[in-house]
Amino acid sequence: MVHGGEEALMRQYAIGDEIGRGRFGTVRRCISNATGEALALKTTPKAPLRDPLDLALAEQEPKLHLLASSPPCSPHLVALHAAFDDADAVHLVVDLCAGGDLFTLLSARGGRLPEREAAGLAAQLASALAACHRRGVAHRDVKPDNLLFDAATGALKLADFGSAEWFGDGRRMSGLVGTPYYVAPEVVAGREYGEKVDVWSAGVVLYVMLSGTVPFYGATVPEIFEAVLRGNLRFPPRAFAGVSPEAKDLMRRMLCKDVSRRLSAEQVLRHPWIASCGSDAVAG
C-alpha cells in the first residue's frame, strides 16, 4: 500500500488546490493519472510532529486506515486508495467528499437538525464505527469536523484516522487522544480503555445535532475535562423541546460513564429510536 515518497506520488497523481487544513497538515484535490478519478490528498509533514506520540500516529495512520476501509468497505468510511511515506511527510490519497462536513452543515442550519435527520446521520455514524470495531480499529477522534458528506450520494462518511489505534486480540488502549468536548471520561482519567470511547464521542455528536450545544461544557480545556469526568448528563427543556424520550434514552446509553453498561456501536444500530427513525439512511 505504501508506494514510496513524493516523487512516486507526483508520477501517479496530478495535485490540485488546497481544500482543507487541519492541526498538522493539508488536504488538496488530486486526480489519478491512471483513471482520471477525482480524489483527495491528505499530507502530514513530519517536522512539526515534535511529540513522539503524534509522529507514531502519523506513521501508523496508513496501516490502520487501510485495515478499516479495505474491501468490503463500509459505505460510511472514507476509503484509502494509496499511501506515500518519505522522510518529510506522509501522503494519503482518499475519497473526495465534496459535500462538506457535519460541522459546516450544523452551522448553516442554525446549530441543530430535525430529529429524523439526526437519527439518519447517527445511524450512518454507528454503522461506520461498527465496521471499524469489527476490524479492531478504534477511531478515537469522532467529531463533526471528521464526518464528511459524499457530494453525489449525500452519504455520511467517517474521515481522518490520524488518531486511530488497533485494539485487536483484547489489547487495551491508552493516552489522552481526541478533542476535549468529545473525549470519553475514561480517556480523560488516564485509564486504559477500549473501543467504546468512540460510542461516547458519537453520543456527544448526537446530542449536538439535536440541541445545538455540547453536553459537557467548560470555558477552558481543564474545565471541559472536569465536566466530562462528572458526566452529569442533562437535557435542558429549551434546547430539547420536542426531542423524543426514545432519543434521550439512546443518548443516556451512549453517554454512560459505566463502560460496561455503555452501548456498543452494533447495539446503537439496534436501538429502537435508530430502528424506527434512522435505519433507512444506512447504505449497504
Coordinates of C-alpha atoms in Angstrom, one line a residue:
M1 CA 0.0 0.0 0.0
V2 CA 2.9 2.4 0.7
H3 CA 4.3 3.4 -2.7
G4 CA 7.4 5.4 -1.9
G5 CA 7.7 9.1 -1.4
E6 CA 6.7 12.4 -3.0
E7 CA 8.3 11.6 -6.4
A8 CA 6.1 8.4 -6.8
L9 CA 3.1 10.4 -5.7
M10 CA 3.7 13.1 -8.4
R11 CA 4.1 10.4 -11.1
Q12 CA 0.7 8.8 -10.2
Y13 CA -1.4 11.8 -9.4
A14 CA -2.0 15.4 -10.5
I15 CA -2.2 17.6 -7.5
G16 CA -4.7 20.4 -7.3
D17 CA -5.8 23.2 -5.0
E18 CA -5.9 23.0 -1.2
I19 CA -9.4 22.3 0.1
G20 CA -8.8 21.9 3.8
R21 CA -6.3 22.4 6.6
G22 CA -6.1 20.6 9.9
R23 CA -3.9 20.7 13.0
F24 CA -0.9 19.1 11.4
G25 CA -1.5 19.1 7.6
T26 CA -3.4 20.0 4.5
V27 CA -5.9 18.4 2.2
R28 CA -5.8 19.0 -1.6
R29 CA -7.7 17.8 -4.6
C30 CA -5.9 15.3 -6.8
I31 CA -6.6 13.4 -10.0
S32 CA -5.5 9.8 -10.7
N33 CA -3.4 9.8 -13.8
A34 CA -4.4 6.2 -14.5
T35 CA -8.1 6.5 -14.1
G36 CA -9.0 10.2 -14.1
E37 CA -10.8 9.8 -10.8
A38 CA -11.1 12.8 -8.6
L39 CA -9.7 12.1 -5.1
A40 CA -8.3 14.0 -2.1
L41 CA -4.7 14.1 -0.9
K42 CA -4.0 14.4 2.8
T43 CA -0.4 15.5 3.6
T44 CA 1.0 15.4 7.1
P45 CA 4.5 16.9 7.4
K46 CA 6.7 15.2 9.9
A47 CA 8.7 18.2 11.0
P48 CA 6.0 19.8 13.2
L49 CA 5.3 16.5 15.0
R50 CA 7.6 17.1 18.0
D51 CA 5.6 14.8 20.3
P52 CA 6.8 11.1 19.6
L53 CA 3.1 10.0 20.0
D54 CA 2.0 12.4 17.2
L55 CA 4.7 11.1 14.9
A56 CA 3.9 7.5 15.7
L57 CA 0.2 8.1 15.0
A58 CA 1.0 9.8 11.7
E59 CA 3.2 6.9 10.6
Q60 CA 0.7 4.2 11.6
E61 CA -2.3 6.0 10.1
P62 CA -2.0 4.4 6.6
K63 CA -2.0 0.9 8.1
L64 CA -5.0 1.4 10.3
H65 CA -6.9 3.4 7.7
L66 CA -6.4 0.6 5.2
L67 CA -7.4 -2.0 7.8
A68 CA -10.6 -0.2 8.5
S69 CA -11.5 0.7 4.9
S70 CA -10.2 -2.1 2.7
P71 CA -12.9 -4.0 0.7
P72 CA -15.5 -4.9 1.5
C73 CA -15.6 -1.4 2.9
S74 CA -18.4 0.2 4.7
P75 CA -20.0 2.9 2.5
H76 CA -19.8 5.2 5.6
L77 CA -16.0 5.2 5.8
V78 CA -13.7 7.4 3.7
A79 CA -11.6 4.8 1.8
L80 CA -7.8 4.9 1.5
H81 CA -6.7 4.5 -2.1
A82 CA -2.9 4.9 -1.8
A83 CA -0.2 6.0 0.7
F84 CA 3.2 7.5 0.2
D85 CA 5.7 7.9 3.0
D86 CA 9.1 9.6 3.0
A87 CA 11.5 11.4 5.4
D88 CA 9.5 14.6 5.2
A89 CA 5.8 13.7 5.1
V90 CA 3.0 11.1 5.0
H91 CA 0.7 11.5 2.0
L92 CA -2.7 9.7 1.9
V93 CA -4.9 9.5 -1.2
V94 CA -8.5 9.1 0.0
D95 CA -12.1 9.5 -1.2
L96 CA -13.0 13.1 -2.2
C97 CA -16.1 14.1 -0.1
A98 CA -17.0 17.4 -1.7
G99 CA -20.3 17.8 0.2
G100 CA -18.7 19.5 3.2
D101 CA -18.7 18.3 6.8
L102 CA -21.2 17.9 9.6
F103 CA -19.8 21.0 11.5
T104 CA -20.5 23.2 8.4
L105 CA -23.9 21.7 7.9
L106 CA -24.9 22.4 11.6
S107 CA -23.5 26.0 11.3
A108 CA -25.6 26.6 8.2
R109 CA -28.8 25.1 9.8
G110 CA -28.7 27.1 12.9
G111 CA -26.9 24.6 15.1
R112 CA -29.4 21.7 15.2
L113 CA -31.3 19.3 13.0
P114 CA -34.7 17.7 12.9
E115 CA -34.9 14.5 14.9
R116 CA -35.4 12.2 11.9
E117 CA -32.5 13.7 10.0
A118 CA -30.3 13.4 13.1
A119 CA -31.3 9.8 13.6
G120 CA -30.3 9.0 10.0
L121 CA -26.9 10.6 10.5
A122 CA -26.4 8.9 13.8
A123 CA -27.2 5.5 12.2
Q124 CA -24.7 6.1 9.5
L125 CA -22.0 7.1 12.1
A126 CA -22.8 4.0 14.2
S127 CA -22.5 1.8 11.0
A128 CA -19.1 3.3 10.3
L129 CA -17.9 2.7 13.8
A130 CA -19.3 -0.8 13.9
A131 CA -17.3 -1.6 10.7
C132 CA -14.1 -0.2 12.3
H133 CA -14.6 -2.0 15.5
R134 CA -15.2 -5.4 13.8
R135 CA -11.7 -5.0 12.3
G136 CA -10.1 -4.0 15.6
V137 CA -9.7 -0.3 14.8
A138 CA -10.8 2.5 17.2
H139 CA -11.1 5.9 15.6
R140 CA -10.6 8.0 18.8
D141 CA -11.4 11.4 17.3
V142 CA -15.1 11.3 16.3
K143 CA -16.4 14.8 15.9
P144 CA -18.5 16.8 13.4
D145 CA -15.4 18.0 11.6
N146 CA -14.4 14.4 10.8
L147 CA -17.8 13.5 9.4
L148 CA -17.9 14.3 5.7
F149 CA -20.6 14.1 3.0
D150 CA -20.3 12.4 -0.4
A151 CA -21.5 15.1 -2.8
A152 CA -23.0 12.5 -5.2
T153 CA -24.9 10.3 -2.7
G154 CA -25.2 12.5 0.3
A155 CA -23.9 9.6 2.5
L156 CA -22.1 10.5 5.7
K157 CA -18.5 9.2 5.8
L158 CA -16.1 9.0 8.8
A159 CA -12.8 10.5 7.9
D160 CA -9.3 11.1 9.4
F161 CA -7.7 8.1 11.0
G162 CA -4.8 10.2 12.3
S163 CA -5.7 9.3 16.0
A164 CA -6.8 5.7 15.3
E165 CA -5.4 2.8 17.3
W166 CA -5.6 -1.0 17.0
F167 CA -7.3 -2.9 19.9
G168 CA -7.4 -6.4 18.4
D169 CA -6.8 -9.5 20.5
G170 CA -8.2 -7.7 23.5
R171 CA -5.4 -5.1 23.6
R172 CA -6.3 -2.1 25.7
M173 CA -5.5 1.5 24.6
S174 CA -4.1 4.4 26.5
G175 CA -3.1 8.0 26.0
L176 CA -5.0 11.3 26.0
V177 CA -6.2 11.4 22.4
G178 CA -9.2 13.2 20.9
T179 CA -11.0 16.5 21.1
P180 CA -11.9 17.9 24.5
Y181 CA -15.7 18.2 24.1
Y182 CA -16.0 14.8 22.5
V183 CA -13.5 12.7 24.5
A184 CA -14.7 9.9 26.9
P185 CA -14.2 10.2 30.6
E186 CA -12.0 7.1 30.9
V187 CA -9.6 8.7 28.4
V188 CA -9.5 11.9 30.5
A189 CA -9.0 9.9 33.7
G190 CA -5.8 8.4 32.2
R191 CA -7.1 4.8 32.4
E192 CA -6.7 2.1 29.8
Y193 CA -9.7 2.0 27.6
G194 CA -11.5 0.2 24.7
E195 CA -13.3 1.0 21.6
K196 CA -16.4 2.2 23.4
V197 CA -14.7 5.6 23.6
D198 CA -15.9 6.1 20.0
V199 CA -19.5 5.4 21.1
W200 CA -19.2 8.1 23.8
S201 CA -18.0 10.6 21.2
A202 CA -20.8 9.6 18.8
G203 CA -23.2 10.3 21.7
V204 CA -21.8 13.8 22.0
V205 CA -22.3 14.3 18.3
L206 CA -25.9 13.2 18.5
Y207 CA -26.5 15.5 21.5
V208 CA -25.1 18.4 19.5
M209 CA -27.2 17.6 16.4
L210 CA -30.4 17.6 18.5
S211 CA -29.7 20.6 20.7
G212 CA -27.1 22.8 19.1
T213 CA -25.0 22.6 22.3
V214 CA -22.5 20.2 23.9
P215 CA -23.5 18.1 26.9
F216 CA -20.3 18.8 28.9
Y217 CA -19.2 22.4 28.7
G218 CA -16.3 24.4 30.1
A219 CA -14.6 27.7 29.2
T220 CA -11.2 26.1 29.3
V221 CA -9.8 22.7 28.5
P222 CA -9.4 21.8 32.2
E223 CA -13.0 22.9 32.9
I224 CA -14.2 20.8 29.9
F225 CA -12.4 17.8 31.2
E226 CA -13.8 18.3 34.7
A227 CA -17.3 18.4 33.2
V228 CA -16.6 15.2 31.2
L229 CA -15.4 13.4 34.3
R230 CA -18.5 14.4 36.2
G231 CA -20.6 13.1 33.3
N232 CA -23.7 14.9 34.6
L233 CA -25.9 14.4 31.6
R234 CA -28.9 16.8 31.4
F235 CA -31.5 17.7 28.7
P236 CA -32.4 21.4 29.2
P237 CA -36.0 21.8 28.2
R238 CA -35.4 24.8 26.0
A239 CA -32.7 23.0 24.0
F240 CA -34.5 19.7 23.8
A241 CA -38.1 20.9 23.2
G242 CA -39.8 18.4 21.0
V243 CA -37.0 15.8 21.2
S244 CA -38.5 12.3 21.9
P245 CA -37.9 10.2 25.0
E246 CA -36.5 7.5 22.8
A247 CA -33.8 9.8 21.5
K248 CA -32.9 10.8 25.1
D249 CA -32.8 7.2 26.1
L250 CA -30.2 6.4 23.4
M251 CA -28.1 9.3 24.4
R252 CA -28.1 8.2 28.1
R253 CA -27.0 4.7 26.9
M254 CA -24.2 6.2 24.7
L255 CA -23.1 8.8 27.2
C256 CA -22.9 6.3 30.1
K257 CA -19.8 6.7 32.4
D258 CA -20.0 3.0 33.3
V259 CA -18.3 1.5 30.2
S260 CA -19.8 -2.0 30.9
R261 CA -23.3 -0.5 30.5
R262 CA -22.4 1.8 27.6
L263 CA -23.8 0.5 24.3
S264 CA -21.5 -0.8 21.6
A265 CA -21.8 0.6 18.1
E266 CA -23.7 -2.5 17.0
Q267 CA -26.1 -2.0 19.9
V268 CA -26.7 1.6 18.9
L269 CA -27.8 0.4 15.4
R270 CA -30.3 -1.9 17.1
H271 CA -31.7 0.7 19.4
P272 CA -35.5 1.3 18.8
W273 CA -35.0 5.0 18.0
I274 CA -32.4 4.3 15.3
A275 CA -34.5 1.3 14.0
S276 CA -37.6 3.5 13.7
C277 CA -36.1 6.8 12.6
G278 CA -32.7 6.2 11.1
S279 CA -32.2 2.8 9.7
D280 CA -33.2 3.7 6.1
A281 CA -30.3 6.1 6.0
V282 CA -27.7 3.4 6.3
A283 CA -26.3 2.3 2.9
G284 CA -25.0 -1.2 2.3

